């Protein structure tokens, strides 16, 4: 058993997500279209920044890492919102990051728990 698994359970959960993402990015079986290196510009509204600052440090770190992957070619668990042509959500565990995609710009307008974010 590694020291990460014996230590803080939140730390090991975050580390396992990071390790899984790194492995997926290096996988030779991954289609070339998913490895596109299209860079997006990320903008975060003041309200989303304020809500993000209220989250625990490890949660902020994980959300930040997922946003980094999103910026590198819409990586992560991204789905288009029903009834909209340019609004999407990024799933980060029990949290959701809501954003609009306009050309090469990702505008993050909400960050929150999945049970409250869609209200």
Coordinates of C-alpha atoms in Angstrom, one line a residue:
X1 CA 0.0 0.0 0.0
X2 CA 1.4 3.3 -1.0
X3 CA 1.8 6.3 1.4
X4 CA -0.9 8.1 -0.6
X5 CA -3.4 5.4 0.1
X6 CA -2.6 5.2 3.8
X7 CA -2.6 9.0 4.2
X8 CA -5.4 11.5 3.7
X9 CA -8.2 9.9 1.7
X10 CA -9.1 13.1 -0.1
X11 CA -5.5 13.4 -1.2
X12 CA -5.4 9.9 -2.6
X13 CA -8.7 10.5 -4.4
X14 CA -7.4 13.6 -6.0
X15 CA -4.1 12.0 -6.9
X16 CA -5.9 9.0 -8.4
X17 CA -7.9 11.3 -10.7
X18 CA -4.7 13.1 -11.8
X19 CA -2.9 9.8 -12.4
X20 CA -5.9 8.5 -14.4
X21 CA -6.0 11.6 -16.6
X22 CA -2.2 11.6 -17.2
X23 CA -2.4 7.9 -18.2
X24 CA -5.4 8.6 -20.6
X25 CA -3.5 11.5 -22.2
X26 CA -0.5 9.2 -22.9
X27 CA -2.5 6.2 -24.1
X28 CA -1.6 5.0 -27.6
X29 CA -5.2 3.7 -28.0
X30 CA -6.7 7.2 -27.7
X31 CA -8.0 8.5 -31.0
X32 CA -6.0 11.4 -32.5
X33 CA -9.0 13.7 -32.6
X34 CA -9.2 13.6 -28.8
X35 CA -5.5 14.6 -28.5
X36 CA -6.0 17.8 -30.4
X37 CA -3.9 20.6 -29.0
X38 CA -6.5 23.3 -29.6
X39 CA -5.9 25.9 -27.0
X40 CA -8.9 27.8 -25.6
X41 CA -8.8 31.1 -23.7
X42 CA -10.6 30.7 -20.3
X43 CA -12.4 33.6 -18.6
X44 CA -14.1 33.3 -15.2
X45 CA -16.8 35.6 -14.0
X46 CA -16.4 37.3 -10.7
X47 CA -19.3 35.4 -9.2
X48 CA -17.8 32.1 -10.3
X49 CA -14.4 33.1 -8.7
X50 CA -16.1 34.0 -5.5
X51 CA -18.0 30.7 -5.3
X52 CA -14.8 28.8 -6.1
X53 CA -12.9 30.5 -3.3
X54 CA -15.5 29.1 -0.8
X55 CA -14.6 25.5 -1.7
X56 CA -11.9 23.5 0.2
X57 CA -8.3 23.7 -1.1
X58 CA -8.2 20.2 -2.5
X59 CA -11.5 20.7 -4.3
X60 CA -10.3 24.0 -5.8
X61 CA -7.1 22.2 -6.9
X62 CA -9.1 19.4 -8.6
X63 CA -11.4 21.8 -10.3
X64 CA -8.5 23.9 -11.5
X65 CA -6.8 20.8 -13.0
X66 CA -10.0 19.9 -14.8
X67 CA -10.3 23.5 -16.1
X68 CA -6.7 23.1 -17.3
X69 CA -7.7 20.0 -19.2
X70 CA -10.7 21.8 -20.6
X71 CA -8.5 24.6 -21.9
X72 CA -6.3 22.0 -23.7
X73 CA -9.0 20.8 -26.1
X74 CA -12.2 20.3 -24.1
X75 CA -10.9 17.4 -22.1
X76 CA -12.8 15.9 -19.3
X77 CA -16.5 15.0 -18.8
X78 CA -18.1 17.7 -20.8
X79 CA -21.7 17.7 -22.0
X80 CA -23.8 20.2 -23.8
X81 CA -26.7 21.6 -21.8
X82 CA -30.2 20.7 -23.1
X83 CA -31.9 23.5 -25.0
X84 CA -28.7 25.5 -25.6
X85 CA -26.3 25.6 -28.5
X86 CA -23.3 27.0 -26.7
X87 CA -23.7 26.2 -23.0
X88 CA -21.9 23.2 -21.5
X89 CA -21.1 21.6 -18.1
X90 CA -17.9 20.1 -16.9
X91 CA -18.3 17.3 -14.3
X92 CA -15.8 17.3 -11.4
X93 CA -16.9 14.7 -8.9
X94 CA -20.0 16.1 -7.1
X95 CA -19.2 19.6 -8.5
X96 CA -20.2 21.1 -11.8
X97 CA -18.6 23.9 -13.8
X98 CA -21.0 25.6 -16.2
X99 CA -19.5 27.5 -19.1
X100 CA -20.3 29.0 -22.5
X101 CA -18.2 28.2 -25.5
X102 CA -17.9 31.1 -28.0
X103 CA -15.3 30.4 -30.7
X104 CA -12.0 29.9 -28.9
X105 CA -13.2 31.4 -25.6
X106 CA -14.5 29.4 -22.6
X107 CA -16.5 31.7 -20.3
X108 CA -17.1 30.0 -16.9
X109 CA -20.1 31.5 -15.2
X110 CA -20.9 29.1 -12.4
X111 CA -19.2 26.6 -10.1
X112 CA -21.0 24.7 -7.5
X113 CA -22.4 21.4 -6.1
X114 CA -24.4 19.4 -8.5
X115 CA -27.5 19.5 -6.4
X116 CA -27.6 23.3 -6.4
X117 CA -26.0 24.4 -9.6
X118 CA -28.9 24.0 -12.0
X119 CA -31.4 26.1 -9.9

